[in-house]
mmCIF file of C-alpha atoms in Angstrom:
data_model
loop_
_atom_site.group_PDB
_atom_site.id
_atom_site.type_symbol
_atom_site.label_atom_id
_atom_site.label_comp_id
_atom_site.label_asym_id
_atom_site.label_seq_id
_atom_site.Cartn_x
_atom_site.Cartn_y
_atom_site.Cartn_z
ATOM 1 C CA UNK A 5 0.000 0.000 0.000
ATOM 2 C CA UNK A 6 1.306 3.471 -0.908
ATOM 3 C CA UNK A 7 2.350 5.772 1.928
ATOM 4 C CA UNK A 8 -0.361 8.295 1.027
ATOM 5 C CA UNK A 9 -2.978 5.543 1.383
ATOM 6 C CA UNK A 10 -1.557 4.257 4.667
ATOM 7 C CA UNK A 11 -1.809 7.716 6.227
ATOM 8 C CA UNK A 12 -5.629 7.447 6.194
ATOM 9 C CA UNK A 13 -5.373 4.623 8.707
ATOM 10 C CA UNK A 14 -2.885 6.214 11.102
ATOM 11 C CA UNK A 15 -3.353 8.231 14.261
ATOM 12 C CA UNK A 16 -1.479 9.218 17.396
ATOM 13 C CA UNK A 17 -2.123 8.607 21.076
ATOM 14 C CA UNK A 18 -3.243 12.164 21.770
ATOM 15 C CA UNK A 19 -6.283 11.945 19.483
ATOM 16 C CA UNK A 20 -9.591 12.303 21.262
ATOM 17 C CA UNK A 21 -12.198 9.605 20.770
ATOM 18 C CA UNK A 22 -14.237 12.034 18.679
ATOM 19 C CA UNK A 23 -11.276 12.700 16.381
ATOM 20 C CA UNK A 24 -10.599 8.968 16.114
ATOM 21 C CA UNK A 25 -14.224 8.307 15.153
ATOM 22 C CA UNK A 26 -14.016 10.972 12.475
ATOM 23 C CA UNK A 27 -10.826 9.452 11.035
ATOM 24 C CA UNK A 28 -12.409 5.994 11.030
ATOM 25 C CA UNK A 29 -15.441 7.446 9.237
ATOM 26 C CA UNK A 30 -13.141 8.774 6.517
ATOM 27 C CA UNK A 31 -11.111 5.569 6.002
ATOM 28 C CA UNK A 32 -14.256 3.364 6.189
ATOM 29 C CA UNK A 33 -12.304 0.372 7.524
ATOM 30 C CA UNK A 34 -13.333 0.556 11.178
ATOM 31 C CA UNK A 35 -9.787 0.820 12.561
ATOM 32 C CA UNK A 36 -6.871 3.175 13.222
ATOM 33 C CA UNK A 37 -3.265 2.128 13.731
ATOM 34 C CA UNK A 38 -1.633 4.250 16.409
ATOM 35 C CA UNK A 39 1.977 5.238 15.766
ATOM 36 C CA UNK A 40 4.647 7.496 17.269
ATOM 37 C CA UNK A 41 6.331 10.365 15.432
ATOM 38 C CA UNK A 42 8.955 7.822 14.327
ATOM 39 C CA UNK A 43 6.231 5.589 12.859
ATOM 40 C CA UNK A 44 6.561 2.950 15.576
ATOM 41 C CA UNK A 45 3.335 1.008 16.034
ATOM 42 C CA UNK A 46 2.091 1.289 19.621
ATOM 43 C CA UNK A 47 -1.504 0.084 19.287
ATOM 44 C CA UNK A 48 -4.790 -0.001 17.432
ATOM 45 C CA UNK A 49 -8.247 1.390 18.107
ATOM 46 C CA UNK A 50 -11.433 0.205 16.417
ATOM 47 C CA UNK A 51 -14.916 1.633 16.180
ATOM 48 C CA UNK A 52 -15.936 -1.127 18.603
ATOM 49 C CA UNK A 53 -13.283 -0.038 21.129
ATOM 50 C CA UNK A 54 -14.628 3.513 20.969
ATOM 51 C CA UNK A 55 -18.254 2.399 21.272
ATOM 52 C CA UNK A 56 -17.520 0.277 24.346
ATOM 53 C CA UNK A 57 -15.606 3.141 25.982
ATOM 54 C CA UNK A 58 -18.469 5.579 25.370
ATOM 55 C CA UNK A 59 -21.011 3.140 26.804
ATOM 56 C CA UNK A 60 -18.764 2.434 29.793
ATOM 57 C CA UNK A 61 -17.789 6.013 30.658
ATOM 58 C CA UNK A 62 -19.919 8.458 28.654
ATOM 59 C CA UNK A 63 -16.769 10.592 28.416
ATOM 60 C CA UNK A 64 -16.091 12.011 24.937
ATOM 61 C CA UNK A 65 -12.886 13.663 26.153
ATOM 62 C CA UNK A 66 -11.005 10.384 26.581
ATOM 63 C CA UNK A 67 -7.955 10.044 24.368
ATOM 64 C CA UNK A 68 -6.983 7.135 22.164
ATOM 65 C CA UNK A 69 -4.191 6.222 24.587
ATOM 66 C CA UNK A 70 -6.844 5.514 27.240
ATOM 67 C CA UNK A 71 -8.696 2.876 25.216
ATOM 68 C CA UNK A 72 -6.390 1.467 22.532
ATOM 69 C CA UNK A 73 -5.203 -2.130 22.219
ATOM 70 C CA UNK A 74 -1.492 -1.978 23.046
ATOM 71 C CA UNK A 75 -0.746 -5.481 21.807
ATOM 72 C CA UNK A 76 -2.127 -5.710 18.271
ATOM 73 C CA UNK A 77 -1.396 -8.661 16.017
ATOM 74 C CA UNK A 78 1.523 -7.923 13.674
ATOM 75 C CA UNK A 79 3.603 -9.744 11.077
ATOM 76 C CA UNK A 80 6.990 -8.972 9.622
ATOM 77 C CA UNK A 81 7.594 -8.531 5.887
ATOM 78 C CA UNK A 82 8.766 -12.136 5.447
ATOM 79 C CA UNK A 83 5.736 -13.531 7.318
ATOM 80 C CA UNK A 84 2.876 -12.210 5.248
ATOM 81 C CA UNK A 85 1.606 -15.701 4.517
ATOM 82 C CA UNK A 86 0.459 -15.790 8.176
ATOM 83 C CA UNK A 87 -2.049 -13.011 7.577
ATOM 84 C CA UNK A 88 -4.808 -15.197 6.150
ATOM 85 C CA UNK A 89 -4.491 -17.559 9.110
ATOM 86 C CA UNK A 90 -4.873 -14.597 11.484
ATOM 87 C CA UNK A 91 -7.908 -13.361 9.574
ATOM 88 C CA UNK A 92 -9.552 -16.762 9.856
ATOM 89 C CA UNK A 93 -8.600 -17.759 13.399
ATOM 90 C CA UNK A 94 -8.882 -14.376 15.149
ATOM 91 C CA UNK A 95 -11.546 -12.832 12.922
ATOM 92 C CA UNK A 96 -9.391 -9.768 12.300
ATOM 93 C CA UNK A 97 -10.152 -7.247 9.568
ATOM 94 C CA UNK A 98 -6.623 -5.827 9.268
ATOM 95 C CA UNK A 99 -3.038 -6.725 10.234
ATOM 96 C CA UNK A 100 -0.014 -4.421 10.441
ATOM 97 C CA UNK A 101 3.297 -5.303 8.818
ATOM 98 C CA UNK A 102 6.264 -4.015 10.858
ATOM 99 C CA UNK A 103 10.016 -4.450 10.958
ATOM 100 C CA UNK A 104 11.940 -5.804 13.963
ATOM 101 C CA UNK A 105 11.759 -2.382 15.625
ATOM 102 C CA UNK A 106 7.946 -2.283 15.203
ATOM 103 C CA UNK A 107 8.123 0.459 12.591
ATOM 104 C CA UNK A 108 5.014 0.254 10.435
ATOM 105 C CA UNK A 109 5.718 -0.836 6.861
ATOM 106 C CA UNK A 110 2.323 -1.801 5.514
ATOM 107 C CA UNK A 111 -1.283 -2.671 6.417
ATOM 108 C CA UNK A 112 -3.067 -5.682 4.983
ATOM 109 C CA UNK A 113 -6.864 -5.612 4.993
ATOM 110 C CA UNK A 114 -9.122 -8.594 4.737
ATOM 111 C CA UNK A 115 -10.692 -8.787 1.312
ATOM 112 C CA UNK A 116 -14.423 -9.202 0.991
ATOM 113 C CA UNK A 117 -17.684 -7.378 0.536
ATOM 114 C CA UNK A 118 -19.652 -5.423 3.095
ATOM 115 C CA UNK A 119 -22.729 -7.664 3.033
ATOM 116 C CA UNK A 120 -24.098 -9.170 6.200
ATOM 117 C CA UNK A 121 -22.214 -12.335 7.114
ATOM 118 C CA UNK A 122 -23.916 -15.703 6.637
ATOM 119 C CA UNK A 123 -24.259 -16.348 10.373
ATOM 120 C CA UNK A 124 -26.214 -13.072 10.802
ATOM 121 C CA UNK A 125 -28.535 -13.350 7.817
ATOM 122 C CA UNK A 126 -31.494 -14.639 9.852
ATOM 123 C CA UNK A 127 -30.815 -13.450 13.412
ATOM 124 C CA UNK A 128 -33.691 -10.926 13.351
ATOM 125 C CA UNK A 129 -36.162 -13.254 11.633
ATOM 126 C CA UNK A 130 -38.649 -13.148 14.515
ATOM 127 C CA UNK A 131 -37.985 -9.551 15.624
ATOM 128 C CA UNK A 132 -40.719 -7.080 14.640
ATOM 129 C CA UNK A 133 -39.791 -3.764 13.032
ATOM 130 C CA UNK A 134 -42.168 -0.800 13.369
ATOM 131 C CA UNK A 135 -41.710 2.069 10.912
ATOM 132 C CA UNK A 136 -43.344 5.321 12.003
ATOM 133 C CA UNK A 137 -44.583 6.806 8.733
ATOM 134 C CA UNK A 138 -47.647 8.834 9.677
ATOM 135 C CA UNK A 139 -46.183 12.346 9.666
ATOM 136 C CA UNK A 140 -46.650 15.052 7.044
ATOM 137 C CA UNK A 141 -42.956 15.819 6.567
ATOM 138 C CA UNK A 142 -43.610 19.560 6.624
ATOM 139 C CA UNK A 143 -39.886 20.340 6.759
ATOM 140 C CA UNK A 144 -39.540 18.873 3.257
ATOM 141 C CA UNK A 145 -42.186 20.972 1.509
ATOM 142 C CA UNK A 146 -42.765 21.172 -1.440
ATOM 143 C CA UNK A 147 -41.654 17.530 -1.968
ATOM 144 C CA UNK A 148 -44.176 16.289 0.558
ATOM 145 C CA UNK A 149 -47.041 18.201 -1.026
ATOM 146 C CA UNK A 150 -46.761 15.647 -3.813
ATOM 147 C CA UNK A 151 -45.291 12.545 -2.153
ATOM 148 C CA UNK A 152 -45.557 11.314 1.417
ATOM 149 C CA UNK A 153 -42.173 11.384 3.109
ATOM 150 C CA UNK A 154 -41.665 7.573 3.141
ATOM 151 C CA UNK A 155 -41.868 7.485 -0.667
ATOM 152 C CA UNK A 156 -39.369 10.264 -1.381
ATOM 153 C CA UNK A 157 -36.702 8.564 -3.501
ATOM 154 C CA UNK A 158 -33.082 8.336 -2.483
ATOM 155 C CA UNK A 159 -31.524 7.551 -5.839
ATOM 156 C CA UNK A 160 -34.135 5.336 -7.476
ATOM 157 C CA UNK A 161 -35.395 3.718 -4.254
ATOM 158 C CA UNK A 162 -37.842 5.291 -1.762
ATOM 159 C CA UNK A 163 -36.358 5.903 1.671
ATOM 160 C CA UNK A 164 -38.776 3.521 3.403
ATOM 161 C CA UNK A 165 -37.768 0.699 1.063
ATOM 162 C CA UNK A 166 -34.104 1.306 1.833
ATOM 163 C CA UNK A 167 -34.903 1.067 5.553
ATOM 164 C CA UNK A 168 -36.695 -2.245 5.038
ATOM 165 C CA UNK A 169 -33.900 -3.576 2.832
ATOM 166 C CA UNK A 170 -31.380 -3.054 5.645
ATOM 167 C CA UNK A 171 -33.506 -4.869 8.187
ATOM 168 C CA UNK A 172 -34.270 -7.587 5.674
ATOM 169 C CA UNK A 173 -30.558 -8.292 5.248
ATOM 170 C CA UNK A 174 -30.608 -9.502 8.871
ATOM 171 C CA UNK A 175 -33.631 -11.692 8.227
ATOM 172 C CA UNK A 176 -36.405 -9.331 9.391
ATOM 173 C CA UNK A 177 -39.784 -10.490 8.092
ATOM 174 C CA UNK A 178 -42.290 -8.856 10.453
ATOM 175 C CA UNK A 179 -42.936 -5.229 9.495
ATOM 176 C CA UNK A 180 -45.524 -2.826 10.854
ATOM 177 C CA UNK A 181 -45.987 0.652 9.392
ATOM 178 C CA UNK A 182 -47.997 3.443 10.993
ATOM 179 C CA UNK A 183 -49.640 5.616 8.326
ATOM 180 C CA UNK A 184 -51.855 8.690 8.206
ATOM 181 C CA UNK A 185 -50.832 11.394 5.722
ATOM 182 C CA UNK A 186 -51.399 10.162 2.138
ATOM 183 C CA UNK A 187 -51.747 6.650 3.524
ATOM 184 C CA UNK A 188 -53.479 5.250 0.431
ATOM 185 C CA UNK A 189 -50.523 6.250 -1.733
ATOM 186 C CA UNK A 190 -48.111 4.527 0.682
ATOM 187 C CA UNK A 191 -50.242 1.384 0.882
ATOM 188 C CA UNK A 192 -50.647 1.236 -2.874
ATOM 189 C CA UNK A 193 -46.898 1.483 -3.483
ATOM 190 C CA UNK A 194 -45.962 -1.026 -0.783
ATOM 191 C CA UNK A 195 -48.561 -3.518 -2.082
ATOM 192 C CA UNK A 196 -46.384 -3.839 -5.174
ATOM 193 C CA UNK A 197 -43.323 -4.744 -3.090
ATOM 194 C CA UNK A 198 -44.391 -8.356 -2.692
ATOM 195 C CA UNK A 199 -41.140 -9.451 -1.008
ATOM 196 C CA UNK A 200 -42.250 -7.695 2.202
ATOM 197 C CA UNK A 201 -45.025 -8.682 4.583
ATOM 198 C CA UNK A 202 -46.331 -5.400 6.014
ATOM 199 C CA UNK A 203 -49.134 -4.805 8.492
ATOM 200 C CA UNK A 204 -50.406 -1.231 8.326
ATOM 201 C CA UNK A 205 -51.480 0.622 11.462
ATOM 202 C CA UNK A 206 -53.858 3.296 10.203
ATOM 203 C CA UNK A 207 -54.068 6.405 12.354
ATOM 204 C CA UNK A 208 -57.358 8.306 12.121
ATOM 205 C CA UNK A 209 -55.451 11.408 13.200
ATOM 206 C CA UNK A 210 -51.690 12.090 13.569
ATOM 207 C CA UNK A 211 -50.393 10.346 16.696
ATOM 208 C CA UNK A 212 -46.736 11.406 16.719
ATOM 209 C CA UNK A 213 -43.703 9.124 16.705
ATOM 210 C CA UNK A 214 -45.043 6.778 19.405
ATOM 211 C CA UNK A 215 -48.840 7.125 19.645
ATOM 212 C CA UNK A 216 -49.483 4.518 16.960
ATOM 213 C CA UNK A 217 -47.597 1.866 18.931
ATOM 214 C CA UNK A 218 -50.539 1.561 21.354
ATOM 215 C CA UNK A 219 -52.454 -0.534 18.803
ATOM 216 C CA UNK A 220 -49.650 -3.114 18.827
ATOM 217 C CA UNK A 221 -49.695 -3.783 22.566
ATOM 218 C CA UNK A 222 -51.366 -7.201 22.115
ATOM 219 C CA UNK A 223 -49.541 -8.129 18.928
ATOM 220 C CA UNK A 224 -45.859 -7.773 19.834
ATOM 221 C CA UNK A 225 -44.429 -10.123 22.447
ATOM 222 C CA UNK A 226 -40.662 -9.565 22.252
ATOM 223 C CA UNK A 227 -38.291 -6.563 22.152
ATOM 224 C CA UNK A 228 -38.741 -4.835 18.813
ATOM 225 C CA UNK A 229 -37.213 -2.118 16.635
ATOM 226 C CA UNK A 230 -38.918 1.242 16.143
ATOM 227 C CA UNK A 231 -37.572 3.588 13.490
ATOM 228 C CA UNK A 232 -38.568 6.880 11.946
ATOM 229 C CA UNK A 233 -39.252 6.657 8.218
ATOM 230 C CA UNK A 234 -36.729 9.329 7.228
ATOM 231 C CA UNK A 235 -33.439 7.972 8.617
ATOM 232 C CA UNK A 236 -30.837 5.387 7.715
ATOM 233 C CA UNK A 237 -28.409 3.913 10.230
ATOM 234 C CA UNK A 238 -25.386 1.999 8.981
ATOM 235 C CA UNK A 239 -24.555 -0.412 11.799
ATOM 236 C CA UNK A 240 -24.764 -4.066 12.774
ATOM 237 C CA UNK A 241 -28.456 -4.385 13.654
ATOM 238 C CA UNK A 242 -27.958 -7.825 15.175
ATOM 239 C CA UNK A 243 -25.289 -6.391 17.489
ATOM 240 C CA UNK A 244 -27.600 -3.552 18.549
ATOM 241 C CA UNK A 245 -30.340 -6.052 19.392
ATOM 242 C CA UNK A 246 -27.934 -8.321 21.263
ATOM 243 C CA UNK A 247 -26.677 -5.316 23.257
ATOM 244 C CA UNK A 248 -30.250 -4.387 24.200
ATOM 245 C CA UNK A 249 -31.001 -7.887 25.460
ATOM 246 C CA UNK A 250 -27.715 -8.196 27.336
ATOM 247 C CA UNK A 251 -28.078 -4.873 29.154
ATOM 248 C CA UNK A 252 -31.754 -5.479 30.031
ATOM 249 C CA UNK A 253 -32.716 -1.980 28.937
ATOM 250 C CA UNK A 254 -36.343 -0.893 28.826
ATOM 251 C CA UNK A 255 -35.440 1.098 25.715
ATOM 252 C CA UNK A 256 -32.176 1.352 23.829
ATOM 253 C CA UNK A 257 -31.683 4.563 21.842
ATOM 254 C CA UNK A 258 -29.437 4.313 18.805
ATOM 255 C CA UNK A 259 -27.419 7.512 19.082
ATOM 256 C CA UNK A 260 -24.989 9.174 16.679
ATOM 257 C CA UNK A 261 -22.078 11.505 17.231
ATOM 258 C CA UNK A 262 -22.731 15.073 16.122
ATOM 259 C CA UNK A 263 -19.890 17.586 15.974
ATOM 260 C CA UNK A 264 -20.631 21.292 15.578
ATOM 261 C CA UNK A 265 -18.182 24.117 14.950
ATOM 262 C CA UNK A 266 -19.204 27.420 16.497
ATOM 263 C CA UNK A 267 -18.369 29.893 13.692
ATOM 264 C CA UNK A 268 -17.262 32.647 16.099
ATOM 265 C CA UNK A 269 -14.705 33.279 18.768
ATOM 266 C CA UNK A 270 -16.208 32.273 22.114
ATOM 267 C CA UNK A 271 -15.685 34.484 25.170
ATOM 268 C CA UNK A 272 -15.400 32.951 28.626
ATOM 269 C CA UNK A 273 -16.011 35.292 31.521
ATOM 270 C CA UNK A 274 -16.499 35.172 35.278
ATOM 271 C CA UNK A 275 -19.376 36.483 37.373
ATOM 272 C CA UNK A 276 -18.037 40.051 37.280
ATOM 273 C CA UNK A 277 -18.019 40.228 33.515
ATOM 274 C CA UNK A 278 -14.231 39.904 33.331
ATOM 275 C CA UNK A 279 -12.953 37.943 30.353
ATOM 276 C CA UNK A 280 -10.515 35.197 31.357
ATOM 277 C CA UNK A 281 -10.241 33.250 28.064
ATOM 278 C CA UNK A 282 -10.985 33.388 24.352
ATOM 279 C CA UNK A 283 -11.549 30.298 22.225
ATOM 280 C CA UNK A 284 -11.593 30.642 18.464
ATOM 281 C CA UNK A 285 -14.274 28.585 16.663
ATOM 282 C CA UNK A 286 -14.535 25.753 19.202
ATOM 283 C CA UNK A 287 -15.863 22.315 18.281
ATOM 284 C CA UNK A 288 -18.694 20.884 20.345
ATOM 285 C CA UNK A 289 -19.522 17.177 20.266
ATOM 286 C CA UNK A 290 -22.672 15.449 21.441
ATOM 287 C CA UNK A 291 -24.519 12.191 20.954
ATOM 288 C CA UNK A 292 -27.922 12.758 19.393
ATOM 289 C CA UNK A 293 -31.074 10.676 19.145
ATOM 290 C CA UNK A 294 -31.219 9.126 15.639
ATOM 291 C CA UNK A 295 -34.875 8.100 15.794
ATOM 292 C CA UNK A 296 -34.133 4.369 15.956
ATOM 293 C CA UNK A 297 -34.895 2.418 19.134
ATOM 294 C CA UNK A 298 -35.376 -1.048 20.573
ATOM 295 C CA UNK A 299 -38.324 -1.186 22.950
ATOM 296 C CA UNK A 300 -39.558 -3.888 25.298
ATOM 297 C CA UNK A 301 -43.268 -4.509 24.598
ATOM 298 C CA UNK A 302 -44.396 -4.224 28.234
ATOM 299 C CA UNK A 303 -43.658 -0.490 28.121
ATOM 300 C CA UNK A 304 -46.245 0.178 25.408
ATOM 301 C CA UNK A 305 -48.693 0.460 28.328
ATOM 302 C CA UNK A 306 -47.164 3.865 29.139
ATOM 303 C CA UNK A 307 -48.483 5.244 25.829
ATOM 304 C CA UNK A 308 -51.961 6.826 26.100
ATOM 305 C CA UNK A 309 -54.658 5.605 23.733
ATOM 306 C CA UNK A 310 -55.535 7.644 20.654
ATOM 307 C CA UNK A 311 -53.320 10.544 21.794
ATOM 308 C CA UNK A 312 -50.578 12.469 20.025
ATOM 309 C CA UNK A 313 -47.468 11.145 21.748
ATOM 310 C CA UNK A 314 -43.795 11.207 20.766
ATOM 311 C CA UNK A 315 -41.061 8.713 21.611
ATOM 312 C CA UNK A 316 -39.412 11.479 23.617
ATOM 313 C CA UNK A 317 -42.573 11.651 25.750
ATOM 314 C CA UNK A 318 -42.285 7.922 26.392
ATOM 315 C CA UNK A 319 -38.593 8.233 27.205
ATOM 316 C CA UNK A 320 -39.278 11.000 29.704
ATOM 317 C CA UNK A 321 -42.003 8.916 31.359
ATOM 318 C CA UNK A 322 -39.659 5.961 31.718
ATOM 319 C CA UNK A 323 -36.858 8.167 33.035
ATOM 320 C CA UNK A 324 -39.270 9.553 35.625
ATOM 321 C CA UNK A 325 -40.126 5.960 36.595
ATOM 322 C CA UNK A 326 -36.378 5.252 36.838
ATOM 323 C CA UNK A 327 -36.487 2.553 34.171
ATOM 324 C CA UNK A 328 -33.221 1.532 32.559
ATOM 325 C CA UNK A 329 -32.711 3.453 29.303
ATOM 326 C CA UNK A 330 -29.510 2.825 27.385
ATOM 327 C CA UNK A 331 -27.811 4.110 24.272
ATOM 328 C CA UNK A 332 -25.952 2.380 21.472
ATOM 329 C CA UNK A 333 -23.553 4.879 19.864
ATOM 330 C CA UNK A 334 -22.641 5.003 16.169
ATOM 331 C CA UNK A 335 -20.383 7.417 14.322
ATOM 332 C CA UNK A 336 -21.501 10.622 12.631
ATOM 333 C CA UNK A 337 -21.219 9.211 9.124
ATOM 334 C CA UNK A 338 -23.168 6.085 10.116
ATOM 335 C CA UNK A 339 -26.333 8.151 10.516
ATOM 336 C CA UNK A 340 -28.192 9.712 7.598
ATOM 337 C CA UNK A 341 -31.291 11.863 8.065
ATOM 338 C CA UNK A 342 -33.485 13.313 5.322
ATOM 339 C CA UNK A 343 -35.697 15.327 7.677
ATOM 340 C CA UNK A 344 -34.395 18.666 6.379
ATOM 341 C CA UNK A 345 -33.167 19.862 2.984
ATOM 342 C CA UNK A 346 -29.487 20.067 3.831
ATOM 343 C CA UNK A 347 -29.502 16.623 5.429
ATOM 344 C CA UNK A 348 -31.504 15.157 2.537
ATOM 345 C CA UNK A 349 -28.828 16.350 0.105
ATOM 346 C CA UNK A 350 -26.109 14.883 2.350
ATOM 347 C CA UNK A 351 -27.938 11.549 2.363
ATOM 348 C CA UNK A 352 -28.171 11.550 -1.427
ATOM 349 C CA UNK A 353 -24.431 12.273 -1.759
ATOM 350 C CA UNK A 354 -23.512 9.559 0.738
ATOM 351 C CA UNK A 355 -25.692 6.918 -0.891
ATOM 352 C CA UNK A 356 -24.266 7.798 -4.299
ATOM 353 C CA UNK A 357 -20.704 7.422 -2.941
ATOM 354 C CA UNK A 358 -21.527 4.008 -1.479
ATOM 355 C CA UNK A 359 -23.012 2.800 -4.758
ATOM 356 C CA UNK A 360 -20.099 3.960 -6.960
#
């Protein structure tokens, strides 16, 4: 691999977790190799390492040196035939090639496509997926004066079909869709997609992002996915579900990193109005709610009948009741949202890149 290519996969120990996530987003290989100024390999950090650290500590200010693997698998230039054995036995995605002094010489990545692995193709077969598609999509006028939001095409495929395709790749077969605005158009289109078995929940009036779930209280008997109809999350859905079960959460919120640059110099002052610091265009990082959740069915009872009610209302109720609510973090580029014009255009660009 050329040096210019290798640089995409390198970082240093002083990187923050946020910076590491951003670099991993760019290289799209899920890993960074951590080196010194002299190019000596001192560790690796993966997107999984970062996710586990965020879940464990909630601290976005941790540095790579706090969470990295300091004993990564390596081979020397004359041992490259070992790489395929390491890929198979240890399920690695990448191996560093170093000299005797651990100076990085090359990186070998496991070849293969990005499709769901065979062992995960049916893991969500019996897990219901509820798509909340009853809203008007007013933020996307004038598009949604003509088409309901779920049918707005991303490329040549409507957004709701892309959502279902991703779940289907993990074996999902049980789909519910709440509909209200232009529901006949949605039902007519989806009737032609014969590969999907969809049960429609028809709302007589708009019920928000959770109100329609009340109808399903007797139909769903296991933890299930709920997703807005205008988002795409690129992640291992089987791993998210397994995490929810393992942690015994009432609800798991799939959350995404969001970094914002304040476009001004920020003044920090004390109580007397005296300035003690200036910070030029600081970056702020948060984890945001993507609009995808896993919910245990017994908590549907907290949703009032035939009432406009958002998922955030349900979350606040459960927090008040001190129920266990967890989050599953994904990177910024793993979350695409078409709820507003700028984000819709970003989604289109990203999907086009992935298809090229």
